[in-house]
Coordinates of C-alpha atoms in Angstrom, one line a residue:
M1 CA -31.9 -24.0 -3.8
P2 CA -32.6 -20.2 -5.3
I3 CA -30.0 -17.8 -4.6
V4 CA -31.4 -14.8 -2.7
G5 CA -30.9 -11.4 -4.5
Q6 CA -28.9 -13.1 -7.3
S7 CA -27.5 -10.4 -9.7
T8 CA -28.8 -10.3 -13.3
E9 CA -25.5 -8.6 -14.3
T10 CA -23.8 -11.0 -16.4
T11 CA -20.6 -9.0 -17.4
D12 CA -19.4 -8.0 -13.9
W13 CA -16.9 -10.5 -12.4
V14 CA -17.7 -9.4 -8.7
S15 CA -21.4 -10.2 -9.2
R16 CA -20.6 -13.6 -10.7
F17 CA -18.4 -14.6 -7.8
A18 CA -20.8 -13.4 -5.1
D19 CA -23.5 -15.6 -6.8
E20 CA -21.2 -18.7 -6.6
V21 CA -20.0 -17.8 -3.0
I22 CA -23.6 -17.4 -1.8
E23 CA -24.6 -20.7 -3.4
E24 CA -21.8 -22.5 -2.0
S25 CA -22.0 -21.2 1.4
E26 CA -25.6 -22.3 1.5
R27 CA -24.6 -25.8 0.5
R28 CA -21.9 -25.9 3.3
A29 CA -23.3 -24.0 6.1
P30 CA -27.0 -22.9 5.4
G31 CA -28.2 -20.1 7.3
K32 CA -24.8 -19.1 8.6
P33 CA -22.7 -16.0 7.7
V34 CA -20.8 -16.2 4.5
V35 CA -17.0 -16.4 5.3
V36 CA -14.3 -15.1 2.9
A37 CA -10.6 -14.8 3.8
S38 CA -7.2 -13.2 3.0
G39 CA -3.9 -13.8 4.4
L40 CA -1.1 -11.2 4.8
S41 CA 2.3 -11.7 6.2
P42 CA 3.7 -8.5 7.9
S43 CA 7.3 -9.6 7.1
G44 CA 8.0 -6.2 5.6
P45 CA 6.0 -3.4 3.7
I46 CA 2.9 -4.9 2.4
H47 CA 2.8 -4.1 -1.2
L48 CA 0.3 -3.2 -3.9
G49 CA 0.5 -6.9 -5.1
N50 CA -0.5 -8.2 -1.7
L51 CA -3.4 -5.7 -1.8
R52 CA -5.2 -7.8 -4.5
E53 CA -5.1 -10.6 -1.8
V54 CA -7.6 -8.4 0.1
M55 CA -9.4 -6.5 -2.5
T56 CA -10.7 -9.6 -4.4
P57 CA -12.6 -11.1 -1.4
H58 CA -13.4 -7.5 -0.1
L59 CA -15.2 -6.7 -3.4
V60 CA -17.1 -10.1 -3.3
A61 CA -17.8 -9.7 0.4
D62 CA -19.3 -6.2 -0.2
E63 CA -21.5 -7.3 -3.0
I64 CA -22.9 -10.1 -0.7
R65 CA -23.3 -7.4 2.0
R66 CA -25.2 -5.2 -0.5
R67 CA -27.6 -8.0 -1.0
G68 CA -28.6 -8.0 2.8
R69 CA -26.6 -10.9 3.7
Q70 CA -24.3 -11.5 6.6
V71 CA -20.7 -12.0 5.6
R72 CA -17.2 -12.0 7.4
H73 CA -14.2 -11.2 5.7
L74 CA -11.2 -12.5 7.7
I75 CA -7.7 -11.2 7.3
S76 CA -5.3 -13.7 9.0
W77 CA -2.3 -11.8 9.9
D78 CA 0.6 -14.3 9.5
D79 CA 2.7 -12.6 12.2
Y80 CA 3.7 -16.0 13.7
D81 CA 5.5 -16.9 10.4
R82 CA 9.4 -17.0 10.6
Y83 CA 11.3 -13.9 9.7
R84 CA 12.8 -15.1 6.5
K85 CA 14.9 -12.2 5.3
V86 CA 15.6 -8.4 5.5
P87 CA 13.5 -6.6 3.2
L88 CA 14.8 -4.2 0.5
G89 CA 15.3 -0.8 1.6
I90 CA 15.3 -1.6 5.3
D91 CA 18.5 -1.8 7.2
G92 CA 19.4 -1.3 10.8
V93 CA 22.0 1.2 11.9
D94 CA 24.3 -1.5 12.9
G95 CA 23.1 -3.9 9.9
S96 CA 22.1 -6.4 12.5
W97 CA 18.6 -7.4 11.3
A98 CA 19.9 -10.7 9.7
E99 CA 20.6 -12.1 13.3
H100 CA 16.8 -12.4 13.8
I101 CA 16.0 -14.7 11.0
G102 CA 14.0 -17.7 12.0
K103 CA 12.2 -15.9 14.8
P104 CA 8.5 -15.3 14.7
L105 CA 7.7 -11.9 13.2
T106 CA 6.3 -10.8 16.5
S107 CA 9.5 -11.7 18.3
V108 CA 11.7 -9.3 16.0
P109 CA 12.2 -5.8 17.1
A110 CA 10.6 -3.1 15.2
P111 CA 12.5 -0.9 12.7
H112 CA 14.6 1.8 14.3
G113 CA 12.2 4.8 15.3
S114 CA 9.1 2.8 15.1
A115 CA 6.2 3.5 17.7
Y116 CA 5.2 -0.2 17.5
P117 CA 6.4 -3.1 19.8
N118 CA 7.7 -5.4 17.1
W119 CA 8.2 -5.9 13.4
A120 CA 5.0 -7.5 12.6
E121 CA 2.9 -4.7 14.3
H122 CA 4.9 -1.9 12.6
F123 CA 4.2 -3.2 9.1
K124 CA 0.6 -4.4 10.1
A125 CA -0.3 -0.8 11.3
A126 CA 0.5 0.8 7.9
M127 CA -1.7 -1.7 6.0
V128 CA -4.6 -1.2 8.5
E129 CA -4.5 2.5 8.1
S130 CA -4.6 2.2 4.2
L131 CA -7.4 -0.4 4.4
A132 CA -9.5 1.9 6.5
E133 CA -9.0 4.6 4.0
L134 CA -10.1 2.3 1.2
G135 CA -13.3 1.4 3.1
V136 CA -12.3 -2.3 3.7
E137 CA -14.4 -3.9 6.5
F138 CA -12.7 -7.0 7.9
D139 CA -12.1 -9.1 11.1
G140 CA -8.3 -9.4 11.8
I141 CA -6.8 -12.5 13.3
S142 CA -3.3 -12.5 14.7
Q143 CA -1.8 -15.9 14.2
T144 CA 0.7 -15.3 16.9
A145 CA -2.4 -14.8 19.4
Q146 CA -4.1 -17.9 18.0
Y147 CA -0.9 -20.3 18.5
T148 CA 0.4 -19.0 21.7
S149 CA -3.1 -19.0 23.4
G150 CA -3.5 -22.6 22.3
V151 CA -6.5 -21.9 20.3
Y152 CA -5.5 -24.4 17.7
R153 CA -4.2 -27.0 20.1
E154 CA -6.7 -29.6 19.3
Q155 CA -5.9 -29.0 15.6
I156 CA -2.2 -29.4 16.1
L157 CA -2.7 -32.7 17.9
H158 CA -5.0 -33.9 15.2
A159 CA -2.5 -33.0 12.6
V160 CA 0.2 -35.0 14.4
R161 CA -2.1 -38.0 14.9
H162 CA -2.7 -38.0 11.3
R163 CA 0.9 -37.1 10.3
G164 CA 1.1 -40.4 8.2
D165 CA -1.9 -39.4 6.1
I166 CA -0.6 -35.8 5.5
D167 CA 2.9 -37.1 4.7
A168 CA 1.2 -39.5 2.1
I169 CA -0.5 -36.5 0.2
L170 CA 2.7 -34.5 0.4
D171 CA 4.7 -37.4 -0.9
Q172 CA 2.6 -37.3 -4.2
Y173 CA 4.1 -34.0 -4.9
R174 CA 7.7 -34.5 -3.9
T175 CA 9.3 -34.6 -7.2
K176 CA 12.5 -33.2 -8.5
K177 CA 11.7 -29.5 -9.7
A178 CA 12.3 -28.7 -13.3
P179 CA 15.1 -26.2 -14.1
A180 CA 13.9 -22.7 -13.9
K181 CA 13.3 -21.1 -17.3
K182 CA 15.6 -18.4 -18.2
Q183 CA 14.1 -14.9 -18.1
Q184 CA 14.1 -13.1 -21.5
K185 CA 14.0 -9.6 -19.7
P186 CA 15.9 -9.2 -16.6
L187 CA 13.8 -8.2 -13.9
D188 CA 14.3 -5.2 -11.3
E189 CA 15.0 -6.8 -7.8
A190 CA 11.8 -5.0 -6.5
E191 CA 9.8 -6.5 -9.1
L192 CA 10.9 -10.0 -8.3
E193 CA 9.9 -9.2 -4.6
A194 CA 6.5 -8.2 -5.8
A195 CA 6.0 -11.4 -7.8
E196 CA 7.3 -13.5 -5.0
G197 CA 4.5 -13.2 -2.5
S198 CA 5.3 -14.1 1.2
G199 CA 7.6 -16.8 0.5
A200 CA 5.6 -19.2 2.5
A201 CA 4.9 -21.4 -0.5
A202 CA 8.4 -22.6 -0.7
E203 CA 8.8 -23.3 3.2
D204 CA 9.7 -26.7 4.7
D205 CA 6.7 -28.9 4.6
G206 CA 8.0 -31.0 7.6
S207 CA 9.8 -33.6 6.0
S208 CA 13.3 -32.7 7.2
G209 CA 13.0 -34.1 10.7
T210 CA 15.0 -37.0 12.2
A211 CA 12.0 -38.6 13.6
G212 CA 10.2 -39.1 10.5
Y213 CA 7.6 -36.7 8.9
F214 CA 6.4 -34.2 11.5
P215 CA 4.0 -31.3 10.5
Y216 CA 4.7 -29.1 13.5
K217 CA 7.8 -26.9 14.1
P218 CA 8.5 -25.7 17.5
Y219 CA 10.3 -22.2 18.1
C220 CA 13.5 -22.6 20.2
G221 CA 13.0 -22.0 24.0
N222 CA 16.5 -20.3 24.0
C223 CA 17.1 -18.2 20.8
E224 CA 13.4 -18.2 19.6
K225 CA 14.3 -19.6 16.2
D226 CA 12.6 -22.2 14.2
L227 CA 15.8 -23.8 13.1
T228 CA 14.7 -26.7 15.2
T229 CA 14.6 -30.7 14.5
V230 CA 12.1 -32.8 16.3
T231 CA 14.0 -35.9 17.6
S232 CA 11.2 -37.9 19.0
Y233 CA 7.6 -38.0 19.8
V234 CA 5.4 -40.2 21.8
D235 CA 1.7 -40.5 20.7
D236 CA 0.4 -41.5 23.9
T237 CA 1.9 -38.9 26.2
T238 CA 2.5 -36.2 23.4
E239 CA 6.0 -35.9 24.9
L240 CA 8.1 -34.1 22.2
S241 CA 11.8 -33.6 22.0
Y242 CA 13.7 -31.3 19.7
T243 CA 17.0 -29.8 19.3
C244 CA 18.0 -26.4 17.8
T245 CA 20.6 -26.4 15.1
A246 CA 21.1 -22.6 15.6
C247 CA 22.2 -22.5 19.4
G248 CA 22.3 -26.3 20.4
F249 CA 19.5 -25.9 22.8
A250 CA 17.4 -29.1 23.3
E251 CA 14.3 -29.8 25.4
T252 CA 11.5 -32.2 25.9
V253 CA 7.7 -30.9 26.2
R254 CA 4.3 -32.2 26.1
L255 CA 2.5 -31.0 23.0
N256 CA -0.8 -31.1 24.7
E257 CA 0.4 -27.9 26.7
F258 CA 3.0 -26.5 24.4
N259 CA 2.2 -23.2 22.7
R260 CA 5.5 -22.2 21.2
G261 CA 5.4 -23.5 17.6
K262 CA 3.3 -23.7 14.6
L263 CA 1.9 -26.2 11.9
V264 CA 4.2 -26.0 8.7
W265 CA 2.6 -23.8 6.1
K266 CA 1.2 -26.5 3.9
V267 CA -0.8 -27.9 6.8
D268 CA -1.6 -24.6 8.6
W269 CA -3.3 -23.1 5.7
P270 CA -5.8 -25.9 5.2
M271 CA -6.2 -26.3 9.0
R272 CA -7.4 -22.6 9.0
W273 CA -9.8 -23.2 6.2
A274 CA -11.5 -25.9 8.1
Y275 CA -11.4 -24.0 11.4
E276 CA -12.8 -20.9 10.2
G277 CA -15.2 -22.4 7.6
V278 CA -13.7 -20.3 4.8
V279 CA -16.0 -20.5 1.6
F280 CA -14.0 -18.0 -0.6
E281 CA -10.4 -17.2 -0.8
P282 CA -8.3 -16.3 -3.8
S283 CA -4.6 -17.3 -4.2
G284 CA -1.5 -15.8 -5.8
V285 CA 0.5 -17.5 -8.5
D286 CA 3.0 -18.6 -6.0
H287 CA 0.5 -20.8 -4.1
S288 CA -1.4 -22.1 -7.3
S289 CA 1.2 -23.9 -9.4
P290 CA 0.9 -27.7 -9.5
G291 CA 2.0 -29.2 -6.2
S292 CA 2.0 -26.0 -4.4
S293 CA 0.2 -24.8 -1.3
F294 CA -3.4 -24.3 -2.7
Q295 CA -3.4 -27.6 -4.6
V296 CA -2.0 -29.7 -1.8
G297 CA -4.1 -27.9 0.9
G298 CA -7.3 -29.1 -1.2
Q299 CA -6.4 -32.6 0.0
I300 CA -5.2 -32.0 3.2
V301 CA -8.2 -29.9 4.3
G302 CA -10.3 -33.0 4.3
I303 CA -8.3 -34.4 7.2
F304 CA -9.5 -31.6 9.4
G305 CA -13.0 -32.2 8.2
G306 CA -13.2 -29.2 5.9
K307 CA -13.5 -28.2 2.2
Q308 CA -11.1 -26.0 0.2
P309 CA -12.4 -22.7 -0.4
I310 CA -13.5 -21.7 -4.0
G311 CA -11.6 -18.7 -5.4
P312 CA -9.6 -17.7 -8.4
M313 CA -5.8 -17.4 -8.8
Y314 CA -5.0 -13.6 -9.2
A315 CA -2.5 -12.3 -11.4
F316 CA 0.5 -9.8 -11.0
V317 CA 0.0 -6.2 -10.3
G318 CA 2.8 -4.0 -11.8
I319 CA 3.8 -0.6 -11.1
S320 CA 4.3 2.0 -13.8
G321 CA 7.4 4.0 -12.7
M322 CA 8.7 1.1 -10.7
A323 CA 12.4 1.8 -11.4
K324 CA 12.2 5.2 -9.9
M325 CA 10.1 4.0 -6.9
S326 CA 12.5 1.0 -6.1
S327 CA 15.4 3.2 -6.5
S328 CA 14.4 5.9 -4.3
K329 CA 13.1 4.0 -1.5
G330 CA 13.8 0.6 -2.0
G331 CA 11.3 -2.4 -2.2
V332 CA 7.8 -2.3 -4.0
P333 CA 5.3 0.6 -3.4
T334 CA 2.5 -0.1 -0.9
P335 CA -1.1 1.0 -0.7
G336 CA 0.0 3.8 1.5
D337 CA 2.1 5.0 -1.2
A338 CA -0.6 4.8 -3.7
L339 CA -3.0 6.6 -1.6
K340 CA -0.5 9.5 -1.0
I341 CA -0.9 10.6 -4.8
M342 CA -4.5 9.2 -5.6
E343 CA -7.8 9.1 -4.0
P344 CA -9.1 5.7 -2.7
Q345 CA -11.9 5.5 -5.0
I346 CA -9.2 5.5 -8.0
L347 CA -7.3 2.8 -6.2
R348 CA -10.5 0.7 -5.6
W349 CA -11.4 1.2 -9.3
L350 CA -8.2 -0.5 -10.5
Y351 CA -8.8 -3.6 -8.6
A352 CA -12.6 -3.6 -9.4
R353 CA -12.5 -3.2 -13.1
R354 CA -10.1 -6.0 -13.9
R355 CA -10.9 -9.5 -13.4
P356 CA -8.6 -11.3 -10.8
N357 CA -6.6 -13.3 -13.4
Q358 CA -5.9 -10.1 -15.4
S359 CA -2.6 -8.3 -14.7
F360 CA -2.7 -4.5 -14.6
K361 CA -0.3 -1.6 -13.6
I362 CA -0.6 1.1 -11.1
A363 CA 0.9 4.4 -12.1
F364 CA 3.4 6.5 -10.2
D365 CA 4.6 8.2 -13.2
Q366 CA 3.0 10.5 -15.9
E367 CA 0.4 7.8 -16.6
I368 CA -1.6 8.9 -13.5
Q369 CA -2.7 11.9 -15.2
R370 CA -4.4 9.8 -18.1
L371 CA -5.8 7.4 -15.5
Y372 CA -7.5 10.3 -13.9
D373 CA -8.8 11.5 -17.3
E374 CA -10.1 8.2 -17.9
W375 CA -11.8 8.2 -14.3
D376 CA -13.3 11.6 -14.8
K377 CA -14.7 10.6 -18.2
L378 CA -16.3 7.4 -16.6
D379 CA -17.6 9.6 -13.8
A380 CA -19.4 11.9 -16.3
K381 CA -20.9 8.9 -18.4
V382 CA -22.1 7.3 -15.1
A383 CA -23.8 10.7 -14.1
D384 CA -25.4 11.1 -17.7
G385 CA -26.5 7.4 -17.9
S386 CA -24.3 6.5 -20.9
A387 CA -21.8 4.2 -19.3
L388 CA -21.9 0.4 -20.0
P389 CA -23.4 -1.8 -17.4
A390 CA -20.0 -3.4 -16.3
D391 CA -18.4 0.0 -16.1
V392 CA -21.4 1.3 -14.0
A393 CA -20.7 -1.6 -11.7
A394 CA -17.1 -1.1 -11.4
H395 CA -17.6 2.5 -10.7
S396 CA -20.2 1.9 -7.9
R397 CA -17.8 -0.5 -6.1
A398 CA -15.1 2.2 -6.4
V399 CA -17.0 5.1 -5.1
G400 CA -18.4 3.3 -2.0
T401 CA -19.3 0.1 -0.1
A402 CA -22.4 -1.3 1.3
G403 CA -21.7 0.9 4.3
G404 CA -22.0 4.2 2.1
D405 CA -20.0 6.2 -0.3
L406 CA -16.4 7.1 0.6
P407 CA -15.6 10.7 1.1
R408 CA -15.1 12.7 -2.4
T409 CA -13.5 15.8 -3.5
P410 CA -16.3 18.5 -3.7
R411 CA -14.9 19.9 -7.0
P412 CA -13.1 17.2 -8.7
L413 CA -11.0 19.4 -11.1
P414 CA -8.9 17.7 -13.7
Y415 CA -5.8 16.0 -11.9
R416 CA -3.2 17.1 -14.5
T417 CA -4.4 20.8 -14.0
L418 CA -4.1 20.5 -10.2
A419 CA -0.6 18.8 -10.5
S420 CA 0.3 21.8 -12.9
V421 CA -0.9 24.4 -10.5
A422 CA 1.0 22.6 -7.6
D423 CA 4.1 22.4 -9.7
I424 CA 4.1 26.1 -10.8
T425 CA 3.2 27.6 -7.4
A426 CA 5.6 25.3 -5.5
G427 CA 3.3 24.8 -2.5
Q428 CA 2.0 28.5 -2.1
A429 CA -1.5 27.9 -1.2
E430 CA -2.6 31.6 -1.9
Q431 CA -1.3 31.4 -5.4
A432 CA -2.8 28.0 -5.9
L433 CA -6.2 29.3 -4.9
R434 CA -6.0 32.4 -7.2
I435 CA -5.2 30.2 -10.2
L436 CA -7.9 27.6 -9.5
G437 CA -10.3 30.6 -8.9
D438 CA -9.7 31.7 -12.4
L439 CA -10.3 28.4 -14.1
D440 CA -14.2 29.0 -14.1
P441 CA -14.8 32.7 -13.4
G442 CA -18.7 31.9 -13.5
N443 CA -18.5 29.4 -10.6
P444 CA -14.9 30.1 -8.9
I445 CA -13.5 28.0 -6.2
T446 CA -13.3 30.1 -3.2
T447 CA -11.2 27.8 -0.9
L448 CA -8.7 24.9 -1.6
D449 CA -10.7 22.7 0.6
E450 CA -13.2 22.4 -2.4
A451 CA -10.5 20.8 -4.4
R452 CA -9.2 18.5 -1.7
P453 CA -8.2 15.8 -1.2
R454 CA -7.4 15.5 -4.9
Y455 CA -5.4 18.6 -4.9
D456 CA -3.2 17.2 -2.1
K457 CA -2.7 14.0 -3.9
A458 CA -1.8 15.8 -7.1
E459 CA 0.9 18.0 -5.0
A460 CA 2.3 14.9 -3.4
W461 CA 2.8 13.4 -6.8
I462 CA 4.5 16.4 -8.2
N463 CA 6.8 16.8 -5.2
N464 CA 7.7 13.1 -4.9
H465 CA 7.4 11.4 -8.2
V466 CA 8.4 14.1 -10.6
P467 CA 12.2 14.5 -11.3
A468 CA 13.6 18.0 -10.4
D469 CA 14.6 18.4 -14.2
Q470 CA 10.9 18.0 -15.3
R471 CA 9.6 20.5 -12.7
T472 CA 8.3 23.8 -14.0
V473 CA 10.3 27.0 -13.2
V474 CA 8.8 30.2 -14.7
R475 CA 11.4 32.7 -15.9
E476 CA 12.2 35.6 -13.6
E477 CA 13.1 37.9 -16.7
P478 CA 12.0 38.0 -20.2
D479 CA 14.4 36.1 -22.7
A480 CA 15.5 39.4 -24.5
E481 CA 17.8 37.4 -27.0
L482 CA 15.0 35.2 -28.2
L483 CA 12.5 38.0 -28.4
K484 CA 14.9 40.2 -30.4
S485 CA 15.4 37.2 -32.9
L486 CA 11.8 36.5 -33.6
D487 CA 10.5 36.8 -37.2
E488 CA 7.4 39.0 -38.0
A489 CA 5.1 35.9 -38.0
S490 CA 6.0 35.0 -34.5
R491 CA 5.8 38.6 -33.2
Q492 CA 2.2 38.7 -34.8
S493 CA 1.2 35.3 -33.0
L494 CA 2.5 36.8 -29.6
R495 CA 0.4 40.0 -30.4
L496 CA -2.8 38.0 -31.1
L497 CA -2.3 36.2 -27.9
L498 CA -1.7 39.2 -25.8
D499 CA -4.7 41.2 -27.2
G500 CA -7.0 38.4 -26.4
L501 CA -5.7 37.6 -22.9
A502 CA -8.2 39.7 -20.8
E503 CA -11.1 38.7 -22.8
H504 CA -10.2 35.0 -22.5
W505 CA -8.9 34.7 -19.1
S506 CA -10.4 31.5 -17.9
L507 CA -9.4 27.8 -18.5
D508 CA -11.7 27.2 -21.3
G509 CA -11.2 30.8 -22.8
L510 CA -7.5 30.6 -22.9
T511 CA -7.6 26.9 -24.3
H512 CA -9.7 28.5 -27.3
L513 CA -7.3 31.4 -27.5
V514 CA -3.9 29.4 -27.7
Y515 CA -5.4 27.0 -30.3
G516 CA -6.9 29.7 -32.2
V517 CA -3.9 32.1 -32.6
P518 CA -2.4 30.0 -35.6
K519 CA -5.8 29.4 -37.1
V520 CA -6.4 33.3 -37.2
Q521 CA -2.8 33.8 -38.7
A522 CA -3.5 31.3 -41.4
G523 CA -6.7 32.9 -42.4
F524 CA -9.3 30.7 -40.6
S525 CA -11.7 31.6 -38.1
A526 CA -10.5 30.7 -34.5
D527 CA -13.7 28.5 -34.1
A528 CA -12.8 26.4 -37.1
T529 CA -12.8 22.7 -36.4
P530 CA -10.0 20.2 -37.3
K531 CA -12.1 18.9 -40.1
E532 CA -12.1 22.4 -41.7
L533 CA -8.5 22.9 -41.5
P534 CA -5.4 21.8 -43.4
P535 CA -3.0 19.5 -41.8
E536 CA -0.3 22.2 -41.6
I537 CA -2.2 23.9 -38.9
K538 CA -1.2 21.4 -36.3
T539 CA 2.4 22.0 -37.2
A540 CA 1.9 25.8 -36.7
Q541 CA 0.3 25.1 -33.5
R542 CA 3.0 22.9 -32.1
T543 CA 5.6 25.7 -33.3
F544 CA 3.6 28.3 -31.5
F545 CA 3.4 26.3 -28.3
A546 CA 7.0 25.6 -28.3
L547 CA 7.8 29.4 -28.6
L548 CA 5.4 30.2 -25.6
Y549 CA 7.0 27.3 -23.4
H550 CA 10.5 28.8 -24.3
L551 CA 9.4 32.4 -23.4
L552 CA 7.7 31.4 -20.2
V553 CA 9.7 28.3 -18.8
G554 CA 12.8 28.0 -20.9
R555 CA 11.8 24.6 -22.3
D556 CA 10.2 23.0 -25.2
T557 CA 7.2 21.7 -23.3
G558 CA 5.6 22.0 -19.8
P559 CA 2.2 22.1 -18.1
R560 CA -1.0 22.6 -20.5
L561 CA -0.4 26.1 -21.7
P562 CA -4.0 27.4 -20.5
T563 CA -3.2 26.4 -17.0
L564 CA 0.4 27.8 -17.2
L565 CA -0.8 31.1 -18.4
L566 CA -3.4 31.2 -15.5
A567 CA -0.6 30.4 -13.1
V568 CA 1.8 32.9 -14.4
G569 CA -0.8 35.7 -14.3
Q570 CA -1.8 38.3 -16.7
D571 CA 0.8 40.9 -15.8
R572 CA 3.7 38.6 -15.7
V573 CA 2.6 36.8 -19.0
R574 CA 2.7 40.3 -20.8
A575 CA 6.2 41.0 -19.3
L576 CA 7.6 37.7 -20.3
L577 CA 6.2 37.9 -23.7
G578 CA 7.8 41.2 -24.5
E579 CA 5.0 43.6 -24.1

């Protein structure tokens, strides 16, 4: 069957997956909307590694939607999972969160001061807000609502009737685990948490009961925990008895009318594939190793009359600046953390430009400035038609969706420039506007809104991710001792700079001036190119720059000098340089 609207782009991973998903959906459910899925556990802050679980199917779904086809992107909120452990960086005033381990996430109180009714809703809300900012369209499904309302009752009874078949599949993989390989490099605890995933992959598969294998786990009717053991089950009546090892409570219920429990993970996941008709769903490394959830689920799904989704294993998403992040707030940074310092287009681009099986890092340190430089170069190439096809595709997926473009900064000035201005002005909006207005006198910015939201993101990065000892503080008074000690060549370099300030007072003009002073001193034209100059000119430039930094901010380095000069202002520059 021909694929409607099939892409001719052979280098873009999203288009290739979209082709496959459309073809597979037509094979399984012709004429029906394509169904792709993600699963997220709101057991704590949902981090940037988890975001790949959403962005991979989102990008594929959006490509399918761009082709005019109907598609549903399901996000299953695994809020009926057990509360496994207290996340890093979160602790109650009384340190009592551990007492809730074993309860459904929706039965655990929200962190202190939260506006939300329970733990799951608290962490879900932050992710929903971030997905809205990223332009991700999805249908959310609460597994608490599904299980407790009896939606899955027939699937649960079916699984219990076929527990012998499920047990036989699982038994193929119940082998002794090989000893863990020794890590060559010790990992930060937060990095371990990022690589770990939800933890569901390691949960009990239902084989620990005293009444033989049972794929269903009741939550205790007294303490609400899942530390229960099924002691008997009668198939004809669906009468189930269990005891709780946590509190000693025991009861007998009828499973055909009981809604306080869930299928064990390795059965729950394939059941949902069949129930929802999922065609595409990626899986993390914790679910994709031999004998783990995705592989086993591929066999168990047949018991429910379904097929395993197609989809890649996605690789680890690292953090550049992780040590600072985890030490300052605990845990792994979230999409909300990233969106405080970068525009949604940039975050979308990071996930769109790399194939799912390629790992990459998200920058919270100085690398973010280089990332923005790279993005701005790509933006310019796309605009002038010189970008490669795969780069054009990734850019298109970053700036918008099938529903339209995401809001953009009207005047996207260089991120490093905005960060320097925010650093130097310490949040003074009038000063910031003065400096930004001087960047391009021929077309000046007249309001900070023209530079927003990029300016706000750069300011947030400066304020929250740049250590205090790296912040820029302009001198209040000239360094009289240093000025007095200068030799004649250094005095001449300052004079050349000061003489040219008024004429070159713009970002481009000052860039030309500060790089040109050492050239002129050496007898060359200020316009001479690097090919026309001897190597020692670079050394002279570095020496000159270091002198300016010492006189202006008392350090060897700082923000780019043209930006710094604009920020300090002509009068103050002249005073600090000894005029």
